[in-house]
Amino acid sequence: MRADAQRNRERLLAAARAAFARAGVETSLDDIARDANVGSGTLYRHFPTREALVAAVLDDRYEALAAEAARLQAEHSPGEALVAWLKLFVNHLMTYRGLAASVATVLHDETSPLYSACHAMRAAAYELVATAQRGGAVRDDIDASQVLYLAAGVAWAGEQSAADRAGVEHMLAVLVDGLLCNGRVPRPFG
Amino acid sequence: MRADAQRNRERLLAAARAAFARAGVETSLDDIARDANVGSGTLYRHFPTREALVAAVLDDRYEALAAEAARLQAEHSPGEALVAWLKLFVNHLMTYRGLAASVATVLHDETSPLYSACHAMRAAAYELVATAQRGGAVRDDIDASQVLYLAAGVAWAGEQSAADRAGVEHMLAVLVDGLLCNGRVPRPFG
DNA sequence: ACCGTATCCGGAGACAGTCCCCGCTACAAT
DNA sequence: ATTGTAGCGGGGACTGTCTCCGGATACGGT
């Protein structure tokens, strides 16, 4: 990669990081290009879609989440591991405003280039859920992907209600309480 | 109101209903105006914002939800009433794609003209939650407004994952399980 | 040090959406 | 029929996305 291309890429990432932190992931991309002192064409060449830029900014977070899943699974009981990981996941979704929606889209859109980028994380999460279900810690009448969507929904709800980190974790606690069996049989719903 | 104004208003509502059902509440407003054989200026005069149009289309649903809350409260136990109402609420949010986000915004934006439109519903829902909490059916470490946001989050998650009605109700069942005490003390979260 | 070329840059502009503005139309009251 | 005016409509300003291509530039070979 040519040196100027590398430099531009980094300036774009820095500008994007600042803009996302200030105004969420829906900020104007042209603004980001301007902030980076770069033409908008350059931005779109490096990052063809907004999703691609978001992914590049978050970069290693997805593998980190996958790694954390493995670590938690090794060091804790199935239930505790899942709960701890969901907390990490939801906190990640709170990094920037609008990120929950962004991630939720990517989770199922197989045509998205990010679909594979977060594949490892998704697989790790499914494994966490499956293990917890086999161990009887988590109700088994729910799909692993639904658990991820529900967690994203909690992050989204926190965003909408302008809740802080503690508020969102508290909402997550409610969801988690619905997921865990805790020695009771999940309440049927009619 | 002049006869042509009334006619235009109804044509706009019909076009909006069709467009929302087809493509969600984020459809182009100019398209709706075109479908109604009306200038876009006319649309914006009748409905200054997209939210206003959405509200007009949904019209009586909010009072209906408030009324249902009262009826359920009178005829069922506090816990059952809340659960049944949440199901109605979430189903309402599934009427059109994007509606959950729209409603979540209005729930807290006091400057929105719809804030008061759904005030009765909000008040009824809060009452439902408060009663269930006083009766010990629902954990009391959570705010009534958070319950609404969480329910909206479930509807949103269903939308994102392209779940059908049954799938969303199932997700709601998990949340409800976390909300209800069912003779156990809610699990602390650390 | 120089040069040729593959690579990359930048911004103009097409396109889509929102929303305002203002001259004109047609309704309804007399 | 006339007239005052509520209401219409669509042109256009503005914002944002994304593409295209002429021109600039850095790199590798000499």
Coordinates of C-alpha atoms (C1' of nucleotides) in Angstrom, one line a residue:
Chain A
M1 CA 0.0 0.0 0.0
R2 CA 1.3 3.4 -1.0
A3 CA 2.4 5.7 1.8
D4 CA -0.1 8.4 1.1
A5 CA -3.0 5.9 0.9
Q6 CA -2.0 4.6 4.3
R7 CA -1.8 8.1 5.7
N8 CA -5.2 9.0 4.3
R9 CA -6.7 5.9 5.7
E10 CA -5.5 6.7 9.1
R11 CA -6.7 10.3 9.0
L12 CA -10.1 9.0 7.9
L13 CA -10.2 6.6 10.8
A14 CA -9.3 9.3 13.3
A15 CA -11.9 11.7 11.9
A16 CA -14.5 8.9 11.9
R17 CA -13.7 8.0 15.5
A18 CA -14.2 11.6 16.6
A19 CA -17.3 12.1 14.6
F20 CA -18.9 8.9 15.7
A21 CA -18.2 9.7 19.3
R22 CA -19.6 13.2 18.9
A23 CA -22.7 12.5 16.8
G24 CA -23.2 8.7 16.4
V25 CA -22.6 6.4 13.5
E26 CA -25.1 8.2 11.3
T27 CA -23.1 11.4 10.9
S28 CA -22.5 12.7 7.4
L29 CA -19.7 10.8 5.7
D30 CA -18.8 13.9 3.6
D31 CA -18.3 15.8 6.9
I32 CA -15.9 13.1 8.1
A33 CA -14.0 13.3 4.8
R34 CA -13.8 17.1 5.2
D35 CA -12.6 16.8 8.8
A36 CA -9.9 14.4 7.6
N37 CA -8.9 16.9 4.9
V38 CA -9.6 14.4 2.2
G39 CA -12.0 14.3 -0.7
S40 CA -15.2 12.3 -0.3
G41 CA -14.1 10.1 -3.2
T42 CA -11.1 9.0 -1.1
L43 CA -13.3 8.1 1.8
Y44 CA -15.6 6.0 -0.4
R45 CA -12.6 4.3 -2.0
H46 CA -11.2 3.2 1.3
F47 CA -14.6 2.4 2.9
P48 CA -17.2 1.6 0.2
T49 CA -20.1 1.8 2.7
R50 CA -20.8 3.4 6.1
E51 CA -20.8 -0.1 7.6
A52 CA -17.3 -0.7 6.3
L53 CA -16.1 2.4 8.0
V54 CA -17.8 1.6 11.2
A55 CA -16.3 -1.9 11.1
A56 CA -12.8 -0.5 10.5
V57 CA -13.1 1.9 13.4
L58 CA -14.2 -0.8 15.7
D59 CA -11.6 -3.0 14.1
D60 CA -10.5 -5.5 16.6
R61 CA -13.5 -5.3 18.9
Y62 CA -15.2 -8.3 17.3
E63 CA -12.3 -10.6 17.6
A64 CA -11.8 -9.3 21.1
L65 CA -15.4 -10.2 21.9
A66 CA -14.9 -13.7 20.4
A67 CA -11.7 -14.2 22.5
E68 CA -13.5 -13.0 25.7
A69 CA -16.2 -15.5 25.0
A70 CA -13.7 -18.3 24.9
R71 CA -11.9 -17.0 28.0
L72 CA -15.2 -16.7 30.0
Q73 CA -16.3 -20.1 28.9
A74 CA -13.1 -21.6 30.2
E75 CA -13.0 -19.8 33.5
H76 CA -16.7 -19.7 34.6
S77 CA -19.8 -21.7 34.8
P78 CA -21.9 -21.7 31.6
G79 CA -24.5 -19.4 33.0
E80 CA -22.0 -16.9 34.5
A81 CA -20.0 -16.9 31.3
L82 CA -23.0 -16.1 29.1
V83 CA -24.2 -13.3 31.5
A84 CA -20.7 -11.7 31.7
W85 CA -20.3 -11.9 27.9
L86 CA -23.7 -10.3 27.3
K87 CA -22.7 -7.5 29.5
L88 CA -19.6 -7.0 27.4
F89 CA -21.6 -7.2 24.2
V90 CA -24.2 -4.6 25.3
N91 CA -21.5 -2.3 26.5
H92 CA -19.8 -2.6 23.2
L93 CA -23.1 -1.6 21.5
M94 CA -23.1 1.5 23.6
T95 CA -19.8 2.7 22.3
Y96 CA -21.4 5.0 19.7
R97 CA -25.0 6.1 19.2
G98 CA -26.7 4.1 16.6
L99 CA -24.2 1.2 16.8
A100 CA -26.8 -1.3 18.1
A101 CA -28.9 -0.8 15.0
S102 CA -25.8 -1.1 12.8
V103 CA -24.7 -4.3 14.4
A104 CA -28.2 -5.8 14.4
T105 CA -28.4 -5.3 10.6
V106 CA -25.0 -6.9 10.0
L107 CA -25.9 -9.9 12.2
H108 CA -28.2 -11.3 9.6
D109 CA -27.4 -9.6 6.4
E110 CA -25.3 -12.3 4.7
T111 CA -24.5 -10.0 1.7
S112 CA -22.8 -7.5 4.0
P113 CA -19.0 -7.7 4.0
L114 CA -19.1 -7.5 7.8
Y115 CA -21.2 -10.6 8.0
S116 CA -18.0 -12.6 8.0
A117 CA -16.1 -10.0 10.0
C118 CA -18.2 -10.7 13.0
H119 CA -18.7 -14.4 12.2
A120 CA -16.2 -15.5 14.9
M121 CA -18.0 -13.5 17.5
R122 CA -21.3 -14.8 16.5
A123 CA -20.1 -18.4 16.6
A124 CA -18.6 -17.8 20.0
A125 CA -21.8 -16.4 21.3
Y126 CA -23.8 -19.2 19.9
E127 CA -21.5 -21.6 21.6
L128 CA -21.9 -19.8 24.9
V129 CA -25.7 -20.0 24.6
A130 CA -25.6 -23.6 23.6
T131 CA -23.4 -24.6 26.5
A132 CA -25.5 -22.7 29.0
Q133 CA -28.6 -24.4 27.6
R134 CA -27.0 -27.9 27.8
G135 CA -26.0 -27.2 31.4
G136 CA -29.6 -26.3 32.2
A137 CA -28.7 -22.7 33.2
V138 CA -30.6 -21.1 30.3
R139 CA -34.0 -21.9 29.0
D140 CA -33.7 -24.0 25.9
D141 CA -36.9 -22.8 24.2
I142 CA -35.0 -19.9 22.6
D143 CA -32.6 -19.6 19.7
A144 CA -29.1 -18.3 20.2
S145 CA -29.5 -15.7 17.5
Q146 CA -32.6 -14.4 19.3
V147 CA -30.5 -14.0 22.4
L148 CA -28.1 -11.7 20.5
Y149 CA -31.0 -9.7 19.0
L150 CA -32.6 -9.3 22.4
A151 CA -29.4 -8.1 23.9
A152 CA -29.1 -5.6 21.0
G153 CA -32.7 -4.6 21.7
V154 CA -31.7 -3.8 25.3
A155 CA -28.9 -1.7 24.1
W156 CA -31.2 0.0 21.6
A157 CA -33.8 0.6 24.3
G158 CA -31.1 2.2 26.5
E159 CA -30.1 4.5 23.7
Q160 CA -33.7 5.5 23.0
S161 CA -34.3 6.3 26.7
A162 CA -31.0 8.1 27.1
A163 CA -30.1 5.6 29.8
D164 CA -26.5 5.6 31.1
R165 CA -24.3 2.6 31.4
A166 CA -25.8 1.5 34.7
G167 CA -29.3 1.9 33.5
V168 CA -28.7 -0.3 30.5
E169 CA -26.9 -2.9 32.6
H170 CA -30.0 -2.9 34.8
M171 CA -32.3 -3.5 31.9
L172 CA -30.0 -6.2 30.8
A173 CA -30.3 -7.8 34.2
V174 CA -34.1 -8.1 33.6
L175 CA -33.6 -9.8 30.3
V176 CA -31.0 -12.1 31.8
D177 CA -33.4 -13.0 34.6
G178 CA -35.8 -14.1 31.9
L179 CA -33.1 -16.2 30.2
L180 CA -31.8 -18.0 33.2
C181 CA -33.7 -20.9 34.7
N182 CA -32.4 -20.5 38.2
G183 CA -33.9 -23.8 39.3
R184 CA -37.4 -22.9 38.1
V185 CA -39.1 -23.9 34.9
P186 CA -39.6 -20.9 32.6
R187 CA -43.1 -19.5 32.7
P188 CA -45.3 -20.5 29.8
F189 CA -46.8 -17.7 27.8
G190 CA -50.4 -17.9 26.6
Chain B
M1 CA -62.8 22.7 7.0
R2 CA -63.2 23.2 3.3
A3 CA -64.5 20.2 1.4
D4 CA -61.4 19.8 -0.8
A5 CA -59.1 20.0 2.2
Q6 CA -61.0 17.3 3.9
R7 CA -60.9 15.2 0.7
N8 CA -57.1 15.7 0.4
R9 CA -56.5 14.8 4.0
E10 CA -58.3 11.5 3.5
R11 CA -56.5 10.7 0.3
L12 CA -53.2 11.3 2.0
L13 CA -54.1 9.1 4.9
A14 CA -55.2 6.3 2.5
A15 CA -52.0 6.6 0.5
A16 CA -49.9 6.7 3.7
R17 CA -51.6 3.6 5.1
A18 CA -50.8 1.8 1.9
A19 CA -47.2 3.0 1.7
F20 CA -46.5 2.3 5.4
A21 CA -47.8 -1.2 5.0
R22 CA -45.8 -1.7 1.9
A23 CA -42.5 -0.1 2.9
G24 CA -42.5 0.9 6.5
V25 CA -42.9 4.3 8.1
E26 CA -39.7 5.6 6.5
T27 CA -41.1 5.7 3.0
S28 CA -40.6 8.8 0.9
L29 CA -43.2 11.4 1.9
D30 CA -43.1 12.9 -1.6
D31 CA -44.0 9.4 -2.9
I32 CA -47.0 9.3 -0.6
A33 CA -48.1 12.8 -1.9
R34 CA -47.7 11.6 -5.4
D35 CA -49.7 8.4 -4.7
A36 CA -52.4 10.6 -3.3
N37 CA -52.4 12.9 -6.3
V38 CA -51.6 15.8 -4.2
G39 CA -48.7 18.3 -4.1
S40 CA -46.0 17.7 -1.5
G41 CA -46.8 21.1 -0.1
T42 CA -50.3 19.9 0.7
L43 CA -48.9 16.9 2.5
Y44 CA -46.6 19.0 4.7
R45 CA -49.4 21.5 5.5
H46 CA -51.7 18.8 6.7
F47 CA -48.9 16.8 8.5
P48 CA -45.9 19.0 9.3
T49 CA -43.7 16.1 10.2
R50 CA -43.5 12.4 9.4
E51 CA -44.4 11.7 13.0
A52 CA -47.6 13.7 12.6
L53 CA -48.6 11.6 9.6
V54 CA -47.8 8.4 11.4
A55 CA -49.8 9.5 14.4
A56 CA -52.8 10.4 12.2
V57 CA -52.7 7.1 10.4
L58 CA -52.6 5.2 13.7
D59 CA -55.1 7.7 15.0
D60 CA -57.2 5.9 17.6
R61 CA -54.7 3.1 18.5
Y62 CA -53.3 5.0 21.4
E63 CA -56.5 5.7 23.1
A64 CA -57.6 2.1 22.3
L65 CA -54.4 0.9 24.1
A66 CA -55.2 3.1 27.0
A67 CA -58.7 1.8 27.2
E68 CA -57.5 -1.8 26.9
A69 CA -55.2 -1.2 29.8
A70 CA -58.0 -0.1 32.0
R71 CA -60.2 -3.0 31.0
L72 CA -57.4 -5.5 31.6
Q73 CA -56.7 -4.0 34.9
A74 CA -60.3 -4.3 36.0
E75 CA -60.8 -7.9 34.8
H76 CA -57.5 -9.6 35.6
S77 CA -54.8 -10.0 38.2
P78 CA -52.2 -7.3 38.1
G79 CA -49.5 -9.5 36.7
E80 CA -51.8 -11.0 34.0
A81 CA -53.1 -7.6 33.1
L82 CA -49.6 -6.2 32.5
V83 CA -48.5 -9.2 30.5
A84 CA -51.6 -9.1 28.3
W85 CA -51.2 -5.4 27.7
L86 CA -47.5 -5.7 26.8
K87 CA -48.5 -8.2 24.2
L88 CA -51.0 -5.8 22.7
F89 CA -48.4 -3.0 22.8
V90 CA -45.7 -5.1 21.1
N91 CA -48.2 -6.3 18.5
H92 CA -49.1 -2.6 17.9
L93 CA -45.5 -1.8 17.3
M94 CA -45.3 -4.5 14.7
T95 CA -48.1 -2.9 12.6
Y96 CA -45.5 -1.1 10.3
R97 CA -41.8 -1.6 9.8
G98 CA -40.0 1.1 11.7
L99 CA -42.9 1.9 14.0
A100 CA -41.1 0.7 17.2
A101 CA -38.3 3.3 16.6
S102 CA -40.9 6.0 15.9
V103 CA -42.8 5.3 19.0
A104 CA -39.7 5.0 21.2
T105 CA -38.7 8.5 20.1
V106 CA -42.1 10.0 20.9
L107 CA -42.2 8.3 24.3
H108 CA -39.7 10.7 25.7
D109 CA -39.5 13.7 23.4
E110 CA -41.6 16.2 25.2
T111 CA -41.4 18.7 22.4
S112 CA -43.1 16.3 20.0
P113 CA -46.8 17.0 19.4
L114 CA -47.4 13.3 19.8
Y115 CA -46.0 13.3 23.3
S116 CA -49.4 14.3 24.6
A117 CA -51.2 12.2 22.0
C118 CA -49.9 9.0 23.7
H119 CA -50.0 10.5 27.2
A120 CA -53.1 8.6 28.2
M121 CA -51.6 5.4 27.0
R122 CA -48.3 6.0 28.8
A123 CA -50.2 6.9 32.0
A124 CA -52.3 3.8 31.8
A125 CA -49.2 1.6 31.2
Y126 CA -47.4 3.2 34.2
E127 CA -50.4 2.5 36.3
L128 CA -50.4 -1.1 35.1
V129 CA -46.8 -1.5 36.1
A130 CA -47.2 0.2 39.4
T131 CA -50.1 -2.0 40.4
A132 CA -48.3 -5.1 39.4
Q133 CA -45.3 -4.0 41.5
R134 CA -47.5 -3.2 44.5
G135 CA -49.1 -6.6 44.2
G136 CA -45.6 -8.2 44.2
A137 CA -46.1 -9.7 40.8
V138 CA -43.4 -7.6 39.1
R139 CA -39.9 -6.8 40.4
D140 CA -39.9 -3.3 41.8
D141 CA -36.3 -2.4 41.0
I142 CA -37.4 -1.2 37.6
D143 CA -39.0 1.9 36.4
A144 CA -42.3 1.8 34.5
S145 CA -40.9 3.8 31.6
Q146 CA -38.0 1.3 31.3
V147 CA -40.6 -1.5 30.9
L148 CA -42.1 0.3 27.9
Y149 CA -38.7 0.9 26.4
L150 CA -37.8 -2.8 26.9
A151 CA -41.0 -3.9 25.2
A152 CA -40.2 -1.5 22.3
G153 CA -36.8 -3.0 22.3
V154 CA -38.3 -6.5 21.9
A155 CA -40.4 -5.3 19.0
W156 CA -37.4 -3.7 17.4
A157 CA -35.3 -6.8 17.9
G158 CA -38.1 -8.8 16.2
E159 CA -38.1 -6.4 13.3
Q160 CA -34.3 -6.6 12.9
S161 CA -34.3 -10.4 12.9
A162 CA -37.3 -10.6 10.6
A163 CA -39.2 -12.5 13.2
D164 CA -42.9 -13.1 12.7
R165 CA -45.6 -12.4 15.2
A166 CA -45.1 -15.7 17.1
G167 CA -41.4 -15.2 17.2
V168 CA -41.7 -11.7 18.7
E169 CA -44.3 -12.9 21.2
H170 CA -41.8 -15.6 22.2
M171 CA -39.1 -13.0 22.8
L172 CA -41.5 -11.0 24.8
A173 CA -42.2 -14.1 26.9
V174 CA -38.5 -14.1 27.9
L175 CA -38.6 -10.4 28.9
V176 CA -41.8 -11.0 30.8
D177 CA -40.2 -13.9 32.6
G178 CA -37.5 -11.5 33.7
L179 CA -40.1 -8.9 34.9
L180 CA -42.3 -11.2 36.9
C181 CA -41.3 -12.4 40.3
N182 CA -43.2 -15.7 40.3
G183 CA -42.6 -16.2 43.9
R184 CA -38.8 -15.8 43.6
V185 CA -36.6 -12.9 44.4
P186 CA -35.2 -11.3 41.2
R187 CA -31.6 -12.4 40.7
P188 CA -29.1 -9.7 41.6
F189 CA -26.7 -8.6 38.9
G190 CA -23.0 -8.0 39.6
Chain C
dA1 C1' 19.1 11.8 -9.7
dC2 C1' 15.7 10.9 -13.0
dC3 C1' 11.7 9.2 -15.2
dG4 C1' 7.6 6.3 -16.5
dT5 C1' 3.7 4.4 -14.8
dA6 C1' 0.6 2.3 -11.7
dT7 C1' -1.8 4.1 -8.1
dC8 C1' -4.3 7.3 -5.7
dC9 C1' -6.5 11.9 -5.0
dG10 C1' -10.2 15.3 -5.1
dG11 C1' -14.1 17.6 -6.0
dA12 C1' -17.8 18.3 -9.4
dG13 C1' -22.1 16.5 -10.2
dA14 C1' -26.1 13.0 -10.6
dC15 C1' -29.5 11.5 -7.6
dA16 C1' -32.8 11.1 -3.8
dG17 C1' -35.2 13.0 0.1
dT18 C1' -37.1 16.8 3.0
dC19 C1' -39.3 20.9 3.4
dC20 C1' -40.5 25.9 2.3
dC21 C1' -42.4 29.4 -0.5
dC22 C1' -45.5 32.0 -3.2
dG23 C1' -48.5 32.7 -7.2
dC24 C1' -52.7 30.8 -8.5
dT25 C1' -57.2 28.1 -8.0
dA26 C1' -61.5 27.1 -6.6
dC27 C1' -64.6 27.1 -2.6
dA28 C1' -68.3 29.2 -0.1
dA29 C1' -70.6 33.2 1.7
dT30 C1' -73.3 37.0 0.2
Chain D
dA1 C1' -72.3 36.5 -10.2
dT2 C1' -68.8 38.4 -7.3
dT3 C1' -65.3 38.5 -4.1
dG4 C1' -62.3 37.4 -0.2
dT5 C1' -59.6 33.8 1.2
dA6 C1' -58.4 29.0 2.5
dG7 C1' -56.0 25.9 0.4
dC8 C1' -53.4 23.9 -3.6
dG9 C1' -49.2 22.6 -6.1
dG10 C1' -44.8 22.2 -7.7
dG11 C1' -40.5 24.5 -8.3
dG12 C1' -36.4 25.0 -5.9
dA13 C1' -33.1 25.4 -1.9
dC14 C1' -30.8 22.4 1.0
dT15 C1' -28.6 18.2 2.8
dG16 C1' -26.7 13.8 2.3
dT17 C1' -24.9 9.7 -0.6
dC18 C1' -22.0 7.9 -3.9
dT19 C1' -19.7 7.9 -8.8
dC20 C1' -16.7 9.3 -12.2
dC21 C1' -12.5 10.8 -14.3
dG22 C1' -8.8 14.4 -15.2
dG23 C1' -4.9 15.4 -12.8
dA24 C1' -1.4 14.8 -9.2
dT25 C1' 1.9 11.8 -6.9
dA26 C1' 4.8 8.3 -4.9
dC27 C1' 7.3 4.3 -5.9
dG28 C1' 10.8 1.0 -8.5
dG29 C1' 14.0 0.6 -12.0
dT30 C1' 17.9 2.6 -14.2

